[in-house]
Amino acid sequence: MIAALVPSAGQSRRMGRPKLTLPLAEGGVVIARVVSALRIGGADRVLVIAPPRSEPGSAELLDQAREAGAETLELPDVTPEMRATVEAGLDLLETGPLPSSVLICPGDSVGLTPGLVTAVVDGMRRHPQSIVVPVFKTRRGHPLGLPWPLACAIRELPSDVGINALRNQFADRVVLLDVSEPGTAEDLDTPDDYLKWKPQSGT
């Protein structure tokens, strides 16, 4: 089984509003696009980890994620960084049938497509003991593919480093997967990033 973790507990301060529920020109919202791409692309289970429902936009985020076919995990508190959010997701996955592999894809990965997910899933099947990193030209992106044991190793990283440190620690097991889609490195960090995706009538 391939599980996908979608850390979505950020506070979107740079966007000025909850970014994962922003509407898209194609219809739907950001988080629904990401969940749909993961499911269609080959993830058997998609888990969206969200901030407490009391946080602005969280209730809508949880509802939209579930409507798109994801399971959701509402955190009791706001997490300080993505690593803590991912670890909460790993804890939940560990309570059920263990996945063979894990995809990690931030909730604002608006450029994600089913084809891109399928390419990474195929790469994980060819390299089941490796960390699979999609690369468009020289830009590394998402989703990140990990065998379950290496996903669990995130918990053992030094407390002051993020998930990317895992690629350095296991550099000999990293497979760089060339992909043809620039969307692997497209996310929503600023209002300018959103201009490409927003409905013509505005938000």
PDB file of C-alpha atoms in Angstrom:
ATOM      1  CA  MET A   1       0.000   0.000   0.000  1.00  0.00           C
ATOM      2  CA  ILE A   2       1.149   3.515  -0.822  1.00  0.00           C
ATOM      3  CA  ALA A   3       0.064   6.222   1.611  1.00  0.00           C
ATOM      4  CA  ALA A   4       0.316   9.940   0.974  1.00  0.00           C
ATOM      5  CA  LEU A   5       0.840  12.488   3.737  1.00  0.00           C
ATOM      6  CA  VAL A   6      -0.276  16.032   2.997  1.00  0.00           C
ATOM      7  CA  PRO A   7       1.007  18.393   5.709  1.00  0.00           C
ATOM      8  CA  SER A   8      -1.430  21.308   5.699  1.00  0.00           C
ATOM      9  CA  ALA A   9      -1.065  22.919   9.094  1.00  0.00           C
ATOM     10  CA  GLY A  10       0.754  26.097   8.038  1.00  0.00           C
ATOM     11  CA  GLN A  11      -0.764  29.469   8.874  1.00  0.00           C
ATOM     12  CA  SER A  12      -0.351  31.131   5.435  1.00  0.00           C
ATOM     13  CA  ARG A  13       0.814  34.435   6.872  1.00  0.00           C
ATOM     14  CA  ARG A  14       2.435  35.523   3.598  1.00  0.00           C
ATOM     15  CA  MET A  15      -0.791  34.943   1.663  1.00  0.00           C
ATOM     16  CA  GLY A  16      -2.931  36.989   4.011  1.00  0.00           C
ATOM     17  CA  ARG A  17      -5.646  34.298   4.099  1.00  0.00           C
ATOM     18  CA  PRO A  18      -5.885  30.481   4.292  1.00  0.00           C
ATOM     19  CA  LYS A  19      -4.278  29.486   1.001  1.00  0.00           C
ATOM     20  CA  LEU A  20      -5.327  25.840   0.781  1.00  0.00           C
ATOM     21  CA  THR A  21      -8.978  26.796   0.343  1.00  0.00           C
ATOM     22  CA  LEU A  22      -8.292  29.386  -2.360  1.00  0.00           C
ATOM     23  CA  PRO A  23     -10.474  28.810  -5.441  1.00  0.00           C
ATOM     24  CA  LEU A  24      -8.845  27.735  -8.697  1.00  0.00           C
ATOM     25  CA  ALA A  25      -9.637  28.710 -12.274  1.00  0.00           C
ATOM     26  CA  GLU A  26     -10.287  25.047 -13.126  1.00  0.00           C
ATOM     27  CA  GLY A  27     -12.823  24.785 -10.315  1.00  0.00           C
ATOM     28  CA  GLY A  28     -12.467  23.522  -6.782  1.00  0.00           C
ATOM     29  CA  VAL A  29      -9.838  24.658  -4.307  1.00  0.00           C
ATOM     30  CA  VAL A  30      -6.124  24.049  -3.792  1.00  0.00           C
ATOM     31  CA  ILE A  31      -6.352  21.201  -1.284  1.00  0.00           C
ATOM     32  CA  ALA A  32      -8.925  19.343  -3.390  1.00  0.00           C
ATOM     33  CA  ARG A  33      -6.636  19.540  -6.430  1.00  0.00           C
ATOM     34  CA  VAL A  34      -3.726  18.089  -4.464  1.00  0.00           C
ATOM     35  CA  VAL A  35      -5.789  15.266  -2.944  1.00  0.00           C
ATOM     36  CA  SER A  36      -7.333  14.374  -6.297  1.00  0.00           C
ATOM     37  CA  ALA A  37      -3.945  14.237  -8.030  1.00  0.00           C
ATOM     38  CA  LEU A  38      -2.562  11.934  -5.350  1.00  0.00           C
ATOM     39  CA  ARG A  39      -5.546   9.582  -5.465  1.00  0.00           C
ATOM     40  CA  ILE A  40      -5.750   9.386  -9.253  1.00  0.00           C
ATOM     41  CA  GLY A  41      -1.968   9.143  -9.540  1.00  0.00           C
ATOM     42  CA  GLY A  42      -1.678   6.015  -7.418  1.00  0.00           C
ATOM     43  CA  ALA A  43      -1.867   6.725  -3.682  1.00  0.00           C
ATOM     44  CA  ASP A  44      -4.057   4.143  -1.967  1.00  0.00           C
ATOM     45  CA  ARG A  45      -4.552   6.298   1.099  1.00  0.00           C
ATOM     46  CA  VAL A  46      -4.318  10.092   1.389  1.00  0.00           C
ATOM     47  CA  LEU A  47      -4.074  11.715   4.811  1.00  0.00           C
ATOM     48  CA  VAL A  48      -4.372  15.493   5.147  1.00  0.00           C
ATOM     49  CA  ILE A  49      -3.012  16.825   8.435  1.00  0.00           C
ATOM     50  CA  ALA A  50      -4.693  20.107   9.359  1.00  0.00           C
ATOM     51  CA  PRO A  51      -4.482  22.681  12.151  1.00  0.00           C
ATOM     52  CA  PRO A  52      -7.121  22.842  14.898  1.00  0.00           C
ATOM     53  CA  ARG A  53     -10.618  23.616  13.623  1.00  0.00           C
ATOM     54  CA  SER A  54     -10.474  26.844  15.631  1.00  0.00           C
ATOM     55  CA  GLU A  55      -7.762  28.184  13.303  1.00  0.00           C
ATOM     56  CA  PRO A  56      -8.967  30.397  10.416  1.00  0.00           C
ATOM     57  CA  GLY A  57      -9.904  28.303   7.391  1.00  0.00           C
ATOM     58  CA  SER A  58      -9.280  24.944   9.045  1.00  0.00           C
ATOM     59  CA  ALA A  59     -12.912  23.807   9.119  1.00  0.00           C
ATOM     60  CA  GLU A  60     -13.289  24.449   5.383  1.00  0.00           C
ATOM     61  CA  LEU A  61      -9.932  22.787   4.716  1.00  0.00           C
ATOM     62  CA  LEU A  62     -11.012  19.637   6.551  1.00  0.00           C
ATOM     63  CA  ASP A  63     -14.338  19.540   4.728  1.00  0.00           C
ATOM     64  CA  GLN A  64     -12.808  20.110   1.288  1.00  0.00           C
ATOM     65  CA  ALA A  65     -10.139  17.466   1.860  1.00  0.00           C
ATOM     66  CA  ARG A  66     -12.716  14.867   2.871  1.00  0.00           C
ATOM     67  CA  GLU A  67     -14.950  15.723  -0.084  1.00  0.00           C
ATOM     68  CA  ALA A  68     -11.968  15.126  -2.386  1.00  0.00           C
ATOM     69  CA  GLY A  69     -11.470  11.644  -0.915  1.00  0.00           C
ATOM     70  CA  ALA A  70      -8.855  12.154   1.791  1.00  0.00           C
ATOM     71  CA  GLU A  71      -8.762  11.087   5.393  1.00  0.00           C
ATOM     72  CA  THR A  72      -8.085  13.961   7.746  1.00  0.00           C
ATOM     73  CA  LEU A  73      -6.233  14.447  10.993  1.00  0.00           C
ATOM     74  CA  GLU A  74      -7.058  17.555  13.002  1.00  0.00           C
ATOM     75  CA  LEU A  75      -4.118  18.472  15.215  1.00  0.00           C
ATOM     76  CA  PRO A  76      -4.781  19.601  18.793  1.00  0.00           C
ATOM     77  CA  ASP A  77      -2.365  22.511  18.456  1.00  0.00           C
ATOM     78  CA  VAL A  78      -0.683  24.524  15.714  1.00  0.00           C
ATOM     79  CA  THR A  79       2.607  22.856  14.789  1.00  0.00           C
ATOM     80  CA  PRO A  80       5.757  24.969  14.492  1.00  0.00           C
ATOM     81  CA  GLU A  81       6.990  23.433  11.229  1.00  0.00           C
ATOM     82  CA  MET A  82       6.165  20.896   8.527  1.00  0.00           C
ATOM     83  CA  ARG A  83       8.275  18.164  10.118  1.00  0.00           C
ATOM     84  CA  ALA A  84       6.078  18.077  13.234  1.00  0.00           C
ATOM     85  CA  THR A  85       2.991  17.864  11.022  1.00  0.00           C
ATOM     86  CA  VAL A  86       4.453  14.953   9.062  1.00  0.00           C
ATOM     87  CA  GLU A  87       5.401  13.139  12.264  1.00  0.00           C
ATOM     88  CA  ALA A  88       1.804  13.406  13.467  1.00  0.00           C
ATOM     89  CA  GLY A  89       0.712  11.818  10.206  1.00  0.00           C
ATOM     90  CA  LEU A  90       3.256   9.013  10.582  1.00  0.00           C
ATOM     91  CA  ASP A  91       1.947   8.329  14.086  1.00  0.00           C
ATOM     92  CA  LEU A  92      -1.559   7.849  12.703  1.00  0.00           C
ATOM     93  CA  LEU A  93      -0.426   5.640   9.808  1.00  0.00           C
ATOM     94  CA  GLU A  94       1.376   3.456  12.319  1.00  0.00           C
ATOM     95  CA  THR A  95      -1.916   2.548  14.011  1.00  0.00           C
ATOM     96  CA  GLY A  96      -3.287   0.775  10.934  1.00  0.00           C
ATOM     97  CA  PRO A  97      -1.977  -1.542   8.232  1.00  0.00           C
ATOM     98  CA  LEU A  98       1.529  -0.257   7.528  1.00  0.00           C
ATOM     99  CA  PRO A  99       2.155   1.166   4.073  1.00  0.00           C
ATOM    100  CA  SER A 100       5.086  -0.072   2.025  1.00  0.00           C
ATOM    101  CA  SER A 101       5.846   3.461   0.856  1.00  0.00           C
ATOM    102  CA  VAL A 102       4.932   7.022   1.704  1.00  0.00           C
ATOM    103  CA  LEU A 103       4.492  10.069  -0.506  1.00  0.00           C
ATOM    104  CA  ILE A 104       4.992  13.421   1.192  1.00  0.00           C
ATOM    105  CA  CYS A 105       3.410  16.382  -0.550  1.00  0.00           C
ATOM    106  CA  PRO A 106       2.754  19.784   1.038  1.00  0.00           C
ATOM    107  CA  GLY A 107      -0.833  20.933   0.790  1.00  0.00           C
ATOM    108  CA  ASP A 108       0.108  23.984  -1.294  1.00  0.00           C
ATOM    109  CA  SER A 109       1.651  21.895  -4.112  1.00  0.00           C
ATOM    110  CA  VAL A 110      -0.787  23.407  -6.588  1.00  0.00           C
ATOM    111  CA  GLY A 111       1.224  22.234  -9.621  1.00  0.00           C
ATOM    112  CA  LEU A 112       0.746  18.575  -8.730  1.00  0.00           C
ATOM    113  CA  THR A 113      -0.875  16.405 -11.415  1.00  0.00           C
ATOM    114  CA  PRO A 114      -1.910  12.740 -11.517  1.00  0.00           C
ATOM    115  CA  GLY A 115       0.766  12.092 -14.133  1.00  0.00           C
ATOM    116  CA  LEU A 116       3.470  13.474 -11.897  1.00  0.00           C
ATOM    117  CA  VAL A 117       2.303  11.336  -8.977  1.00  0.00           C
ATOM    118  CA  THR A 118       2.235   8.248 -11.216  1.00  0.00           C
ATOM    119  CA  ALA A 119       5.800   8.941 -12.334  1.00  0.00           C
ATOM    120  CA  VAL A 120       7.004   9.061  -8.717  1.00  0.00           C
ATOM    121  CA  VAL A 121       4.990   5.955  -7.786  1.00  0.00           C
ATOM    122  CA  ASP A 122       6.554   4.084 -10.718  1.00  0.00           C
ATOM    123  CA  GLY A 123       9.974   5.284  -9.559  1.00  0.00           C
ATOM    124  CA  MET A 124       9.325   3.942  -6.064  1.00  0.00           C
ATOM    125  CA  ARG A 125       8.356   0.575  -7.486  1.00  0.00           C
ATOM    126  CA  ARG A 126      11.584   0.424  -9.480  1.00  0.00           C
ATOM    127  CA  HIS A 127      13.643   1.588  -6.476  1.00  0.00           C
ATOM    128  CA  PRO A 128      11.744   0.272  -3.425  1.00  0.00           C
ATOM    129  CA  GLN A 129      14.593   0.935  -0.961  1.00  0.00           C
ATOM    130  CA  SER A 130      15.338   4.460  -2.154  1.00  0.00           C
ATOM    131  CA  ILE A 131      14.203   8.033  -1.622  1.00  0.00           C
ATOM    132  CA  VAL A 132      12.679   9.167  -4.909  1.00  0.00           C
ATOM    133  CA  VAL A 133      12.930  12.894  -5.625  1.00  0.00           C
ATOM    134  CA  PRO A 134      11.272  14.307  -8.759  1.00  0.00           C
ATOM    135  CA  VAL A 135      13.392  16.871 -10.601  1.00  0.00           C
ATOM    136  CA  PHE A 136      12.326  19.238 -13.361  1.00  0.00           C
ATOM    137  CA  LYS A 137      15.500  20.441 -15.028  1.00  0.00           C
ATOM    138  CA  THR A 138      17.521  21.342 -11.915  1.00  0.00           C
ATOM    139  CA  ARG A 139      14.603  22.012  -9.568  1.00  0.00           C
ATOM    140  CA  ARG A 140      13.731  19.369  -7.000  1.00  0.00           C
ATOM    141  CA  GLY A 141      10.114  19.100  -6.032  1.00  0.00           C
ATOM    142  CA  HIS A 142       7.215  16.994  -4.795  1.00  0.00           C
ATOM    143  CA  PRO A 143       5.885  14.496  -4.085  1.00  0.00           C
ATOM    144  CA  LEU A 144       8.801  12.965  -2.219  1.00  0.00           C
ATOM    145  CA  GLY A 145       8.692   9.156  -2.256  1.00  0.00           C
ATOM    146  CA  LEU A 146      10.000   7.161   0.713  1.00  0.00           C
ATOM    147  CA  PRO A 147       9.986   3.501   1.738  1.00  0.00           C
ATOM    148  CA  TRP A 148       8.200   3.180   5.075  1.00  0.00           C
ATOM    149  CA  PRO A 149      11.347   2.556   7.173  1.00  0.00           C
ATOM    150  CA  LEU A 150      12.980   5.727   5.862  1.00  0.00           C
ATOM    151  CA  ALA A 151       9.800   7.718   6.386  1.00  0.00           C
ATOM    152  CA  CYS A 152       9.891   6.635  10.033  1.00  0.00           C
ATOM    153  CA  ALA A 153      13.535   7.751  10.220  1.00  0.00           C
ATOM    154  CA  ILE A 154      12.284  11.347  10.035  1.00  0.00           C
ATOM    155  CA  ARG A 155      11.589  11.061  13.766  1.00  0.00           C
ATOM    156  CA  GLU A 156      15.265  10.284  14.430  1.00  0.00           C
ATOM    157  CA  LEU A 157      16.621  13.401  12.740  1.00  0.00           C
ATOM    158  CA  PRO A 158      18.207  16.059  14.970  1.00  0.00           C
ATOM    159  CA  SER A 159      15.539  18.274  16.478  1.00  0.00           C
ATOM    160  CA  ASP A 160      16.763  21.419  14.727  1.00  0.00           C
ATOM    161  CA  VAL A 161      16.561  20.158  11.126  1.00  0.00           C
ATOM    162  CA  GLY A 162      13.735  19.617   8.646  1.00  0.00           C
ATOM    163  CA  ILE A 163      12.728  16.702   6.472  1.00  0.00           C
ATOM    164  CA  ASN A 164      15.177  17.645   3.725  1.00  0.00           C
ATOM    165  CA  ALA A 165      18.001  16.576   6.039  1.00  0.00           C
ATOM    166  CA  LEU A 166      16.874  13.000   5.443  1.00  0.00           C
ATOM    167  CA  ARG A 167      18.118  13.212   1.874  1.00  0.00           C
ATOM    168  CA  ASN A 168      21.565  14.196   3.132  1.00  0.00           C
ATOM    169  CA  GLN A 169      21.675  11.476   5.770  1.00  0.00           C
ATOM    170  CA  PHE A 170      20.764   8.802   3.219  1.00  0.00           C
ATOM    171  CA  ALA A 171      22.419  10.393   0.201  1.00  0.00           C
ATOM    172  CA  ASP A 172      23.489   7.007  -1.149  1.00  0.00           C
ATOM    173  CA  ARG A 173      19.829   5.973  -1.357  1.00  0.00           C
ATOM    174  CA  VAL A 174      18.501   9.043  -3.160  1.00  0.00           C
ATOM    175  CA  VAL A 175      17.204   8.587  -6.706  1.00  0.00           C
ATOM    176  CA  LEU A 176      16.726  11.801  -8.688  1.00  0.00           C
ATOM    177  CA  LEU A 177      13.826  11.203 -11.044  1.00  0.00           C
ATOM    178  CA  ASP A 178      13.748  13.429 -14.110  1.00  0.00           C
ATOM    179  CA  VAL A 179      10.185  14.562 -14.831  1.00  0.00           C
ATOM    180  CA  SER A 180       8.757  16.648 -17.637  1.00  0.00           C
ATOM    181  CA  GLU A 181       6.310  18.643 -15.530  1.00  0.00           C
ATOM    182  CA  PRO A 182       7.371  21.981 -14.009  1.00  0.00           C
ATOM    183  CA  GLY A 183       4.475  21.620 -11.576  1.00  0.00           C
ATOM    184  CA  THR A 184       6.648  19.454  -9.351  1.00  0.00           C
ATOM    185  CA  ALA A 185       8.242  22.638  -8.024  1.00  0.00           C
ATOM    186  CA  GLU A 186       5.184  24.916  -8.084  1.00  0.00           C
ATOM    187  CA  ASP A 187       3.567  25.886  -4.808  1.00  0.00           C
ATOM    188  CA  LEU A 188       1.776  28.865  -3.289  1.00  0.00           C
ATOM    189  CA  ASP A 189       4.049  30.936  -1.120  1.00  0.00           C
ATOM    190  CA  THR A 190       3.057  34.454  -2.167  1.00  0.00           C
ATOM    191  CA  PRO A 191       0.075  36.255  -3.717  1.00  0.00           C
ATOM    192  CA  ASP A 192       2.053  36.455  -6.966  1.00  0.00           C
ATOM    193  CA  ASP A 193       2.267  32.649  -7.074  1.00  0.00           C
ATOM    194  CA  TYR A 194      -1.517  32.523  -7.022  1.00  0.00           C
ATOM    195  CA  LEU A 195      -2.002  34.783 -10.042  1.00  0.00           C
ATOM    196  CA  LYS A 196      -1.473  31.868 -12.445  1.00  0.00           C
ATOM    197  CA  TRP A 197      -4.164  29.762 -10.774  1.00  0.00           C
ATOM    198  CA  LYS A 198      -6.884  32.146  -9.622  1.00  0.00           C
ATOM    199  CA  PRO A 199     -10.251  32.482 -11.379  1.00  0.00           C
ATOM    200  CA  GLN A 200     -10.400  35.339 -13.821  1.00  0.00           C
ATOM    201  CA  SER A 201     -13.129  37.001 -11.798  1.00  0.00           C
ATOM    202  CA  GLY A 202     -10.838  37.129  -8.756  1.00  0.00           C
ATOM    203  CA  THR A 203     -11.179  35.452  -5.382  1.00  0.00           C
TER     204      THR A 203
END
